[in-house]
XYZ file of C-alpha atoms in Angstrom:
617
model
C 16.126 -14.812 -17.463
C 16.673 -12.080 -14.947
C 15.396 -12.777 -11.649
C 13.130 -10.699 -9.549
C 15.619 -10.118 -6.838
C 17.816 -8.300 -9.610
C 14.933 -6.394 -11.381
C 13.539 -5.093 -8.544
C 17.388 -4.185 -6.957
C 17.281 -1.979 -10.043
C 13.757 -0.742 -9.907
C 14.093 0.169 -6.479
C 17.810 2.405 -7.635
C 16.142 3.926 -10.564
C 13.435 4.894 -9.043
C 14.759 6.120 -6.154
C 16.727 9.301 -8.359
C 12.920 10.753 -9.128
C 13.843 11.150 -12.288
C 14.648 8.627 -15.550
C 17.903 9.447 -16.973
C 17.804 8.687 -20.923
C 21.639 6.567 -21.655
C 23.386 9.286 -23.702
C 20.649 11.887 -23.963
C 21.977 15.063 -25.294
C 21.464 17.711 -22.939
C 19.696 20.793 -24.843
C 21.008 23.733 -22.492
C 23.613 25.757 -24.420
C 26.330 25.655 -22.922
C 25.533 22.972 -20.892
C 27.884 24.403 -17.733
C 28.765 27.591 -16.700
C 31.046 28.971 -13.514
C 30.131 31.175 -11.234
C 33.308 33.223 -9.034
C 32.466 34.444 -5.210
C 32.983 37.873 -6.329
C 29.347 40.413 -6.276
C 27.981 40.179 -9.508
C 29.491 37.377 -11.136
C 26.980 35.774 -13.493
C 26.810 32.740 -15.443
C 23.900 32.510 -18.418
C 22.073 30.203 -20.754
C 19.150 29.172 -23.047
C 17.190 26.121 -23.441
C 13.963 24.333 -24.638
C 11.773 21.147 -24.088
C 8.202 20.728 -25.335
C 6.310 18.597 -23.386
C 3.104 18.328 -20.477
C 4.779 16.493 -17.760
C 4.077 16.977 -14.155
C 7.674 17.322 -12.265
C 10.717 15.521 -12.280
C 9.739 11.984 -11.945
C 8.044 12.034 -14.993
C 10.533 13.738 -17.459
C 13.258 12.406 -19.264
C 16.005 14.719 -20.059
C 17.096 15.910 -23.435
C 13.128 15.731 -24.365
C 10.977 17.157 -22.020
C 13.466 18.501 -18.938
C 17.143 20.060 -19.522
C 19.945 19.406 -17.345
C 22.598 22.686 -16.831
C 25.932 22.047 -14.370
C 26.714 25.390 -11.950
C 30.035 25.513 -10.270
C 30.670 27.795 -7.522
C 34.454 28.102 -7.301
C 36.313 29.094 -4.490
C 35.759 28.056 -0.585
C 32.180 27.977 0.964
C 33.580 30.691 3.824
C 34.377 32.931 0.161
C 30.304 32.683 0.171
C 29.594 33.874 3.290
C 27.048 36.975 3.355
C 26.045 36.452 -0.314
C 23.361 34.774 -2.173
C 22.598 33.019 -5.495
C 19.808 34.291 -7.869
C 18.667 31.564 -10.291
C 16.020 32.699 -12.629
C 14.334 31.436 -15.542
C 11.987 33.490 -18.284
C 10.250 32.644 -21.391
C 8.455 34.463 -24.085
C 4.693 32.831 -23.773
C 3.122 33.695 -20.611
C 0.783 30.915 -20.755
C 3.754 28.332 -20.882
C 5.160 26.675 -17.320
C 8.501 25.931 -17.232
C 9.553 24.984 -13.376
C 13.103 24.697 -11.832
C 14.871 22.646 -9.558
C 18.284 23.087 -7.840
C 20.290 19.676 -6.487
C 23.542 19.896 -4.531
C 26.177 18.113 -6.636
C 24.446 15.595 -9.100
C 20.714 14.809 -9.962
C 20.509 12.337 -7.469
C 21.731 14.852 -5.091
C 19.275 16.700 -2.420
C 16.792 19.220 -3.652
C 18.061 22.549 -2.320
C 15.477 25.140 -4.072
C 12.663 25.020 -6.368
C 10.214 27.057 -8.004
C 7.043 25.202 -9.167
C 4.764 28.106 -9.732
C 1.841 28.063 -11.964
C 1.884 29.148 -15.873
C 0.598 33.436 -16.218
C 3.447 34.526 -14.450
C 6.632 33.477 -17.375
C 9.450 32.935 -15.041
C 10.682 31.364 -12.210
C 13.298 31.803 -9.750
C 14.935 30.755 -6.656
C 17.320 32.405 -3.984
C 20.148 30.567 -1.396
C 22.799 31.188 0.144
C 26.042 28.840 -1.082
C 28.158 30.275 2.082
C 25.040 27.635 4.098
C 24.560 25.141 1.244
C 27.926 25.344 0.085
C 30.272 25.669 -2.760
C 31.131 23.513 -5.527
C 28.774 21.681 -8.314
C 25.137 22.546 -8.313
C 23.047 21.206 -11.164
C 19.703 23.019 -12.515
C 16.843 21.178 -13.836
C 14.708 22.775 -15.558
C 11.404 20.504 -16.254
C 8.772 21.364 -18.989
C 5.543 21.191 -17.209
C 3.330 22.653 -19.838
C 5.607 23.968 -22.682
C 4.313 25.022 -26.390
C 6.661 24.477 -29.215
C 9.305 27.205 -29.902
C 9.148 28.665 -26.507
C 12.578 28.690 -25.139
C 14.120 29.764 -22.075
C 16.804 32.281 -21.009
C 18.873 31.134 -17.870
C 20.719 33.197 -15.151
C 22.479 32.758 -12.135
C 23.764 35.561 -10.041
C 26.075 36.685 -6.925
C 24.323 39.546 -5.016
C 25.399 40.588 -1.454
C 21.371 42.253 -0.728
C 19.453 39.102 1.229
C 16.175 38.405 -0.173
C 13.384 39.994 1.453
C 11.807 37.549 3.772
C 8.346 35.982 2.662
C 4.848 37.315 4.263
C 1.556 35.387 3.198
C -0.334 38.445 2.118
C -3.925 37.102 1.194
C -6.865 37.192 2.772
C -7.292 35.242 5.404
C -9.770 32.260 4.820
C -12.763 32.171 6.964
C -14.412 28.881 8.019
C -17.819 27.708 9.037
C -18.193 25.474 12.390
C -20.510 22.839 11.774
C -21.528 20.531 14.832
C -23.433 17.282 13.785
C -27.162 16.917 14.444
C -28.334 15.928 17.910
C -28.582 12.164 18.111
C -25.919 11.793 15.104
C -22.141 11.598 15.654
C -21.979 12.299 19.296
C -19.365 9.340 19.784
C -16.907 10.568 17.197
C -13.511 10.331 18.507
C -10.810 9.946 16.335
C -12.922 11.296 13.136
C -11.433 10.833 9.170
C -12.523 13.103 6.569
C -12.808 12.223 2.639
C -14.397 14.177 -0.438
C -15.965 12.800 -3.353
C -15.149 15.047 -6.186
C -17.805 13.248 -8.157
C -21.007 13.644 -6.158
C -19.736 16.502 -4.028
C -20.388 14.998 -1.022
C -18.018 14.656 2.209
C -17.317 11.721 3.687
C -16.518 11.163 7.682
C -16.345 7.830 10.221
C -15.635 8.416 13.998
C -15.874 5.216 16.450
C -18.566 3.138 14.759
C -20.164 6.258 12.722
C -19.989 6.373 9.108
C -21.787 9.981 8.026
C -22.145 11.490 4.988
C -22.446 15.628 4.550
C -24.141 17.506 1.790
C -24.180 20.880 1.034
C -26.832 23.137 -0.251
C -25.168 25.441 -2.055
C -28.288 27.270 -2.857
C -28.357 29.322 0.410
C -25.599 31.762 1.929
C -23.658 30.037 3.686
C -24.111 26.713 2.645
C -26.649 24.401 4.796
C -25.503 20.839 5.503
C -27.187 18.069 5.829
C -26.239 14.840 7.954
C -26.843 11.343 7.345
C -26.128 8.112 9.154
C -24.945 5.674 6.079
C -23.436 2.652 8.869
C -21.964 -0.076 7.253
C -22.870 -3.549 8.859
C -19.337 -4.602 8.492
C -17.649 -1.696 10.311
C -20.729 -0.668 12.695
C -20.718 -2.851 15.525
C -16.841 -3.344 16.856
C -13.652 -1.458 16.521
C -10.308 -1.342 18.481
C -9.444 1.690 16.003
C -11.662 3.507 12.943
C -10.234 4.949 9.836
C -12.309 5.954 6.654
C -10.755 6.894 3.394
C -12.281 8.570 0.054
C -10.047 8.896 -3.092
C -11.513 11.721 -4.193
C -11.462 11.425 -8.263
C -12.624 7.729 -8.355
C -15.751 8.856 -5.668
C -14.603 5.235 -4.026
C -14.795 5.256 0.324
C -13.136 2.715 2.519
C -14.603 2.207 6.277
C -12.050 -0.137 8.420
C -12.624 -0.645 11.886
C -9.371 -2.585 13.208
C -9.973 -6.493 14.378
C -7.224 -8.022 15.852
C -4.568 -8.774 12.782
C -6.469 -6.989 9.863
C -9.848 -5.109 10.036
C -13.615 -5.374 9.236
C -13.908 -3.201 6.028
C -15.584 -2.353 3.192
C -16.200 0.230 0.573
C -19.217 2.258 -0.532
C -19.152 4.086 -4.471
C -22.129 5.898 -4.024
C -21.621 7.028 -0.598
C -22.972 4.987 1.891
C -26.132 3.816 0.186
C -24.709 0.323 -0.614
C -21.354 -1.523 0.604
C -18.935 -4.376 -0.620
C -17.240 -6.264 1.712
C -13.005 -5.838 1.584
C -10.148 -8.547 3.524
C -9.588 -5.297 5.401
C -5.802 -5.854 4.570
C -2.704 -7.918 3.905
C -1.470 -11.204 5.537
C 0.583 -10.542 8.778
C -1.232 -6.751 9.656
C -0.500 -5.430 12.833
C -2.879 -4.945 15.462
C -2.548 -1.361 16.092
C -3.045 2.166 14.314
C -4.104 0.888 10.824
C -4.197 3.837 8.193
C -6.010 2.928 4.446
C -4.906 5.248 1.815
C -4.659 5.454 -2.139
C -3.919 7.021 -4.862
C -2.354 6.581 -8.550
C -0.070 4.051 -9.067
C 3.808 4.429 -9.542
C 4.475 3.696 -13.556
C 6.074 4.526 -16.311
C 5.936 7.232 -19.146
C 5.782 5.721 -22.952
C 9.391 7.489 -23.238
C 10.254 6.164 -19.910
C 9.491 2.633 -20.522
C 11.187 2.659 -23.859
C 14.728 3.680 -22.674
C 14.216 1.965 -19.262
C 12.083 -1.430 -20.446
C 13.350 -4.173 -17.892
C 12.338 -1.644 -14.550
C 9.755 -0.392 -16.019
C 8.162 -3.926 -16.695
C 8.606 -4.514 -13.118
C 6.801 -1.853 -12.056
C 4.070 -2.598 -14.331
C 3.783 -5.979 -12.525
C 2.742 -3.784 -9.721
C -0.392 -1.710 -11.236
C -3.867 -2.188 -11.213
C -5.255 -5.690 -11.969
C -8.698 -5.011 -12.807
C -10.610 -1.966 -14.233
C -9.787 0.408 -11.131
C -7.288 2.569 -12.032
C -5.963 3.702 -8.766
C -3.871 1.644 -5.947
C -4.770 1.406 -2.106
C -2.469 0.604 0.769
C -3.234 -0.686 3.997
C -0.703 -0.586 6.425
C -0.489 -1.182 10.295
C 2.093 -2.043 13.745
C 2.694 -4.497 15.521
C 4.760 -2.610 18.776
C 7.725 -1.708 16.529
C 7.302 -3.614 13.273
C 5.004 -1.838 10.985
C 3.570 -2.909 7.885
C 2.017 -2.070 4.130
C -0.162 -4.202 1.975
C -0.968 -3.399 -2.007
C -4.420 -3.985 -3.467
C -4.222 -3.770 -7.246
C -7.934 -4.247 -7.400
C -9.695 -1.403 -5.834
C -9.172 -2.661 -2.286
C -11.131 -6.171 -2.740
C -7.925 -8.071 -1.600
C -4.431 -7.328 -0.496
C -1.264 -8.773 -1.380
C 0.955 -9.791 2.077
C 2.266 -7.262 4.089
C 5.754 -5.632 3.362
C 7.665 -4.202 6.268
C 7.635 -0.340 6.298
C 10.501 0.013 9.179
C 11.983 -1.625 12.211
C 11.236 -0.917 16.081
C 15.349 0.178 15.458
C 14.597 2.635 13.100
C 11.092 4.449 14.238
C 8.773 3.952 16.982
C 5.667 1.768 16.383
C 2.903 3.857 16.232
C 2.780 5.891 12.693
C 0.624 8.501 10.931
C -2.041 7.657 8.116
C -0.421 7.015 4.269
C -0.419 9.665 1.659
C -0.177 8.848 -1.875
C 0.964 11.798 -4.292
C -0.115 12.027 -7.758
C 2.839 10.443 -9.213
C 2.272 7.252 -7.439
C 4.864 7.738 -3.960
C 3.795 6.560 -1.283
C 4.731 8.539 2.401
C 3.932 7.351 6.008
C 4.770 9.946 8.979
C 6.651 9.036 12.014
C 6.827 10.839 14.907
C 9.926 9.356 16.020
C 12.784 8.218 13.835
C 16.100 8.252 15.043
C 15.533 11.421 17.402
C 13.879 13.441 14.864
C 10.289 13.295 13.173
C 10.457 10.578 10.107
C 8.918 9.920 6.667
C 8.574 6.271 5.813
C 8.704 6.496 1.559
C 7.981 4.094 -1.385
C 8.315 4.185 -5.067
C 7.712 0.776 -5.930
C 3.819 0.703 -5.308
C 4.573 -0.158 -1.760
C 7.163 -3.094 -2.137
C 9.829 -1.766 -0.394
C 10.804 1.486 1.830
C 13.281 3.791 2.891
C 12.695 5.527 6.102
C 13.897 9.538 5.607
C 14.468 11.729 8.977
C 13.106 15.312 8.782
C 16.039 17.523 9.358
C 15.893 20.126 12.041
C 12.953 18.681 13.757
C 12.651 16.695 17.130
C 10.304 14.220 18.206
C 6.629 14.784 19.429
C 3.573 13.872 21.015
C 1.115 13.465 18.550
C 1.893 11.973 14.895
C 2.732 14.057 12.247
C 0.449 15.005 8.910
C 1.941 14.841 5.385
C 0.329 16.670 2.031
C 1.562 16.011 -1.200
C 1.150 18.335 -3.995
C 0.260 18.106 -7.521
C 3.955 18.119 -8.281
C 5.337 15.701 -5.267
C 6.042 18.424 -3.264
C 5.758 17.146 0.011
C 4.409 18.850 3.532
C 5.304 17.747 6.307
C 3.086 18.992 9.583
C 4.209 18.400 13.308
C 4.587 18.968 16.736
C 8.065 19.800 17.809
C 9.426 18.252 21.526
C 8.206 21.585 22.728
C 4.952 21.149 21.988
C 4.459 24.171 18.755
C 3.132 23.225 15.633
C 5.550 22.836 12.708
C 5.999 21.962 9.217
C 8.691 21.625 6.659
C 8.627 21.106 2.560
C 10.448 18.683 0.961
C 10.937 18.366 -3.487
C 12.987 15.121 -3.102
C 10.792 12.698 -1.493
C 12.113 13.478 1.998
C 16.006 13.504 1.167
C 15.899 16.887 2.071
C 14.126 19.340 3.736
C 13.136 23.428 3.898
C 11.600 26.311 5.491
C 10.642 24.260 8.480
C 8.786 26.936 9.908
C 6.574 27.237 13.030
C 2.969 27.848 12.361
C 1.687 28.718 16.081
C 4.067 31.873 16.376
C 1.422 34.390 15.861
C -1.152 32.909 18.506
C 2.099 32.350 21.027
C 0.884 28.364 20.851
C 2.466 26.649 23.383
C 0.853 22.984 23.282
C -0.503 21.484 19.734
C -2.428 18.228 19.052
C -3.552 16.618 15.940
C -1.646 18.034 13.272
C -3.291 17.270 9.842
C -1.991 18.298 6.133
C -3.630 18.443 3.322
C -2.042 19.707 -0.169
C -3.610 20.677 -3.607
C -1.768 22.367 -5.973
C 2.497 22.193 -5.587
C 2.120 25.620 -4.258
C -0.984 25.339 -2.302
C -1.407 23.559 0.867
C -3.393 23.899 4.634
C -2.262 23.138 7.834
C -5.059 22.403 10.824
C -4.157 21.381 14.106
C -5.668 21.964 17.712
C -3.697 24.246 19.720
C -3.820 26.567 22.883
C -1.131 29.219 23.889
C -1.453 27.854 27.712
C 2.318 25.953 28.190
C 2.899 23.251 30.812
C 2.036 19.675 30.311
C -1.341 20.005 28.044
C -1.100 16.575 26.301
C 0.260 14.349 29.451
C -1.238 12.746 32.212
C -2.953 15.879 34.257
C -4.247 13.653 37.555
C -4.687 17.046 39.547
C -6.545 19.335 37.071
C -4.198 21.859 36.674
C -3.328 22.637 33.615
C -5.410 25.780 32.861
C -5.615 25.324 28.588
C -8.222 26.563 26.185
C -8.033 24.877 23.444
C -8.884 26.282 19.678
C -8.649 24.403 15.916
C -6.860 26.479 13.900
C -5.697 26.639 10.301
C -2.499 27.735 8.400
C -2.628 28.203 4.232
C 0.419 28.131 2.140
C 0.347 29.702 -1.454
C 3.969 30.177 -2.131
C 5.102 26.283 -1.645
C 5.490 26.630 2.316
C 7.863 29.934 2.205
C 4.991 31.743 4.341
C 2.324 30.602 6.345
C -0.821 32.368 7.233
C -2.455 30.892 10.060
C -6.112 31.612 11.299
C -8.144 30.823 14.485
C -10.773 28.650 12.534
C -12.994 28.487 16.252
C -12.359 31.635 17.381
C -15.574 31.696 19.795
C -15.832 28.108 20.990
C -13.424 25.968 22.450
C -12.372 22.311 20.853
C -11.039 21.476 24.796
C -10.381 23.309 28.393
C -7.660 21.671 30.224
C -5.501 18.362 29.117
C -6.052 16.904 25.924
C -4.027 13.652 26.881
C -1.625 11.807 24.308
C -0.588 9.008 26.309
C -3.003 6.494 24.978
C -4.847 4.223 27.375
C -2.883 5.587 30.292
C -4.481 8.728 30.026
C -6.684 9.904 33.166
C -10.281 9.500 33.068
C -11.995 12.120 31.054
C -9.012 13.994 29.302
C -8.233 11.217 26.359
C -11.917 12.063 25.118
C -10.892 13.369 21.542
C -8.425 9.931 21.301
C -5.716 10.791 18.696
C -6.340 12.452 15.488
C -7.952 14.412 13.718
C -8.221 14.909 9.633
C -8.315 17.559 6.612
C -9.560 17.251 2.955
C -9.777 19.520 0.125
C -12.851 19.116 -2.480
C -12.652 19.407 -5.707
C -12.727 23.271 -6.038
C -9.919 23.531 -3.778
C -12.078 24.607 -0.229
C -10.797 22.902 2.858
C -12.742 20.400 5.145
C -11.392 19.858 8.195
C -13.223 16.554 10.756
C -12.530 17.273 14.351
C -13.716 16.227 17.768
C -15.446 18.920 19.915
C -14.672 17.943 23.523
C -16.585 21.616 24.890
C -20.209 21.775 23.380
C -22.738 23.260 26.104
C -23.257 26.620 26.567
C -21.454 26.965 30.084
C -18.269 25.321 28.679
C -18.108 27.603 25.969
C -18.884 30.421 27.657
C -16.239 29.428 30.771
C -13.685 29.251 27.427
C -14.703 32.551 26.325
C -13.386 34.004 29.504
C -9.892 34.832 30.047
C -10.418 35.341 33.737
C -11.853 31.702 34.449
C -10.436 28.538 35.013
C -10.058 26.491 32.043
C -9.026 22.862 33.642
C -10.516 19.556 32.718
C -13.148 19.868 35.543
C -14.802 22.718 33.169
C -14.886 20.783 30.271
C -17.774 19.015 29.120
C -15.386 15.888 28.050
C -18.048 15.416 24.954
C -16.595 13.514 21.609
C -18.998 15.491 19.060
C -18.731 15.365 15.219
C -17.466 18.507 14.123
C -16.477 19.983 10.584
C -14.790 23.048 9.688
C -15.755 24.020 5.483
C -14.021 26.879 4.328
C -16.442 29.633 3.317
C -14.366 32.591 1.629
C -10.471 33.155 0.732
C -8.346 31.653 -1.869
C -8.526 27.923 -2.744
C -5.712 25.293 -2.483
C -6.623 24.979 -6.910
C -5.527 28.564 -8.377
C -7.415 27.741 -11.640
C -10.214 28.643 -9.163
C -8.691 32.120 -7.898
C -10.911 33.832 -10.144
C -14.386 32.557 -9.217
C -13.353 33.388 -5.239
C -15.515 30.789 -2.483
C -18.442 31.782 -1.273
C -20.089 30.658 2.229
């Protein structure tokens, strides 16, 4: 009998490749390698076919329904230098997707390109430069998402010496509606979560001890919402922290207000009219910054669990113990040590806390979990090692491997992740100097791209809040608060004079996070004037009001939500904001904690299946 210590050893190293290697699977690319010289125009080719529906790497076995092909680059990398690889992929039927990945060395090697777009378009193709990544062994994967039979593919990689043109986002820009919560409802809503229920329609948002829930009337142009107190008695009458969480295809909504070691909690599945009562978490919580998440659980393919049975069982130990389908996490700090808890049924219990990192490997206080459609689990970190961190794991949250974000530097607020419908992951920040960033990662973390700053065209100079939120691979959004005013705008202003107007603005993504275009999404009324503190309890009196997050949703047409806390609501501070000649310090703002949501009324969706029936207000 093989012992769990050994079967979950070699869960944990299967899984962690992203992809299930078959023992002795032929691989179908002919030829199978090729060699490329440093010399313009060299060019290596091949063909290759898989039939299958599978939804990126993690999923596909190769030989069946992904192909494997081995590049060389000969020579030196400095041979390189100046040039760039072409990799490019066609087939015959347009309607087909086949998508392509590009890892240094081996498969289990970093992710260095990819191309994930959608099926209509009957190609794919990615650019680098090997005198940067490098010379030597590169290996293509090339994954049948949605592949008919006798549909092949031709393969080419080329040596140009003509850089590829730089990407612009060149949409239209979304537009957004400000919504500001009915007098008397959410007017202590600091620290506000956002969830959509793709079943009823309806979004979901908690703040302090508020639970509300939003309808739209669709009927009228734009949309009219409607606001309605639906308080649990559980989470409505004490909380050192609030966090609310909707999985949006099961329509189920978790409320957790943190109490000492766990939280009160429960969950609603008709939104807010009746609760059940939940543990609130695992044995041995923290007692700071709880997050609640969930998503699909980490298993196996029928292929998968046939040529990998003994891992595969283990991970099957993990899944879902009653009728709901879909996991939930609940994970929390104590100081340094943070923690996750599984509940494999629906969130009614949890199973005892698993460490997520050490106080030697991140900082205590963490961002709120993510779970991507093929079951991985991510946790942000703002600071890991002197960079920004993700916290990831592939074993339904029994154990984890913290990943640093190359390139970035540690912040002030914690960081935002999205995860696409192909585990593409996005990962939104604030830098050391105080811009808003994000990077893309199609390795879970191992390695990271076009880490990009999002603020550049509004000349943002101090960014709070920073919330992702992805739908399809290509497709994600971006909000954070932000104002172009630089000087200390999230510490401890005891003089009022930082002179800040702050804004909530959106970026949008529809090329995989190549190009970003961002939009002011409160163009005519202020979030904040002055400080918007980050320094916790510390903070002086009056500039901590909108506490420390904020959040972002998509529903289930692909428009974006966004929950925020408006700290300038009368008429005087948004007027004083409105003027570039007045002074903007905390002694002008209102210091109010109102319930605020941004709904995207026009522009392209983060769903393109949508692009052709375009939003409407």
């Amino acid at each position: 009998m093989i012992g769990w210590t050994t079967v979950r050893g070699a869960m944990c190293a299967l899984l962690s490749l992203g992809v299930f290697l078959a023992p002795g699977s032929l691989l179908a690319s002919s030829p199978s390698s090729g060699t490329i010289t440093p010399t313009a125009g060299s060019t290596s080719r091949w063909t290759g076919s898989a039939v299958a529906a599978t939804n990126g790497e993690s999923t596909c076995v190769d030989g069946t329904n992904c192909d494997v092909h081995t590049l060389t680059l000969s020579g030196t990398t400095a041979a390189y230098a100046g040039k760039y690889l072409t990799i490019k992929a066609t087939w015959p039927v347009s309607a087909d997707e086949y998508d392509l990945y590009v890892h240094k060395g081996g498969l289990t090697g970093p992710v260095i390109a990819s191309a994930t777009q959608g099926p209509l378009v009957g190609s794919q193709f990615v650019e680098f430069s090997p005198g940067v990544t490098g010379a030597g062994v590169y290996t293509i994967h090339i994954v049948a998402s949605n592949v008919s039979p006798n549909d092949p593919y031709s393969a080419v990689a080329s040596v140009g010496t003509i850089p590829p043109p730089r990407p612009s986002a060149n949409f239209t820009p979304p537009t957004y509606q400000n919504l500001h919560s009915p007098t008397g409802i959410g007017d202590n809503s600091g620290e506000p979560s956002i969830g959509s229920n793709w079943k009823s329609g309806n979004i979901m948002t908690n703040a302090v001890l508020d639970t509300l829930r939003v309808s739209f009337n669709t009927a009228t142009s734009p949309a009219t919402p409607t606001w309605k107190l639906v308080d649990s008695p559980i989470t409505s009458t004490t909380s050192l922290d609030p966090i609310l969480f909707t999985d949006p295809v099961t329509g189920r909504t978790f409320v957790s207000q943190l109490a000492g070691t766990t939280s009160l909690a429960a969950y609603t599945d008709d939104d807010g009219a009746t609760y059940s009562p939940s543990q609130g978490g695992g044995i041995a919580s923290g007692v700071d910054h709880q997050t609640v998440g969930g998503g699909p659980f980490k298993e196996c393919t029928a292929l998968q669990t046939q040529l990998n049975p003994g891992p595969c069982a283990a991970l099957k130990a993990r899944g879902p113990l009653t009728s709901y389908p879909h996991a939930i996490y609940y994970a929390s700090q104590d100081i340094g040590l943070a923690q996750m808890a599984l509940s494999q049924n629906g969130g009614l219990t949890f199973e005892a806390s698993h460490p997520m990192y050490t106080l030697a490997q991140c900082g205590g206080l963490h961002g709120h979990v993510k779970v991507g459609w093929d079951g991985n689990v991510f946790v942000p970190n703002k600071g890991c090692s002197g960079a920004q961190g993700l916290v990831v794991s592939q074993d339904n949250g029994l154990s984890f491997t913290v990943r640093r974000v190359t390139g970035s530097t540690p912040g002030t607020s914690d960081p935002s992740v999205g995860v696409g419908s192909k585990g593409r992951v996005y990962f939104g920040y604030v830098d050391a100097g105080g811009h808003p960033k994000i990077a893309t990662s199609d390795d879970n973390g191992q390695s990271w791209h076009n880490n990009q700053d999002v603020g550049a065209k509004f000349h943002i100079q101090n960014t709070f809040a920073p919330e992702v939120m992805a739908g399809d691979n290509d497709r994600a959004a971006f909000f954070f608060v932000g104002t172009p005013s630089a000087g200390a705008g999230t510490g401890d202003d005891t003089s009022s004079v930082f002179s800040g107007v702050w804004h909530g603005y959106i970026a949008t993504t529809i090329d995989g996070g190549k190009s970003w275009l961002t939009v002011d999404a409160t163009p005519k009324d202020a979030v904040q004037l002055g400080v918007v503190c980050t320094n916790g309890t510390t903070c002086p009196t009056g500039t901590r009001n909108l506490l420390d997050f904020n959040d972002l949703t998509v529903d289930k047409v692909g428009r974006v939500y966004a929950a925020y806390t408006d700290g300038c609501i009368t008429s005087d501070c948004i007027a004083d904001g409105n003027t570039t000649t007045d002074n903007h310090t905390k002694s002008e703002n209102d210091g109010a904690t109102k319930a605020t949501l941004l709904r995207q009324a026009t522009g392209i969706s983060l769903f393109s299946k949508y692009d052709k029936t375009p939003l409407k207000p």
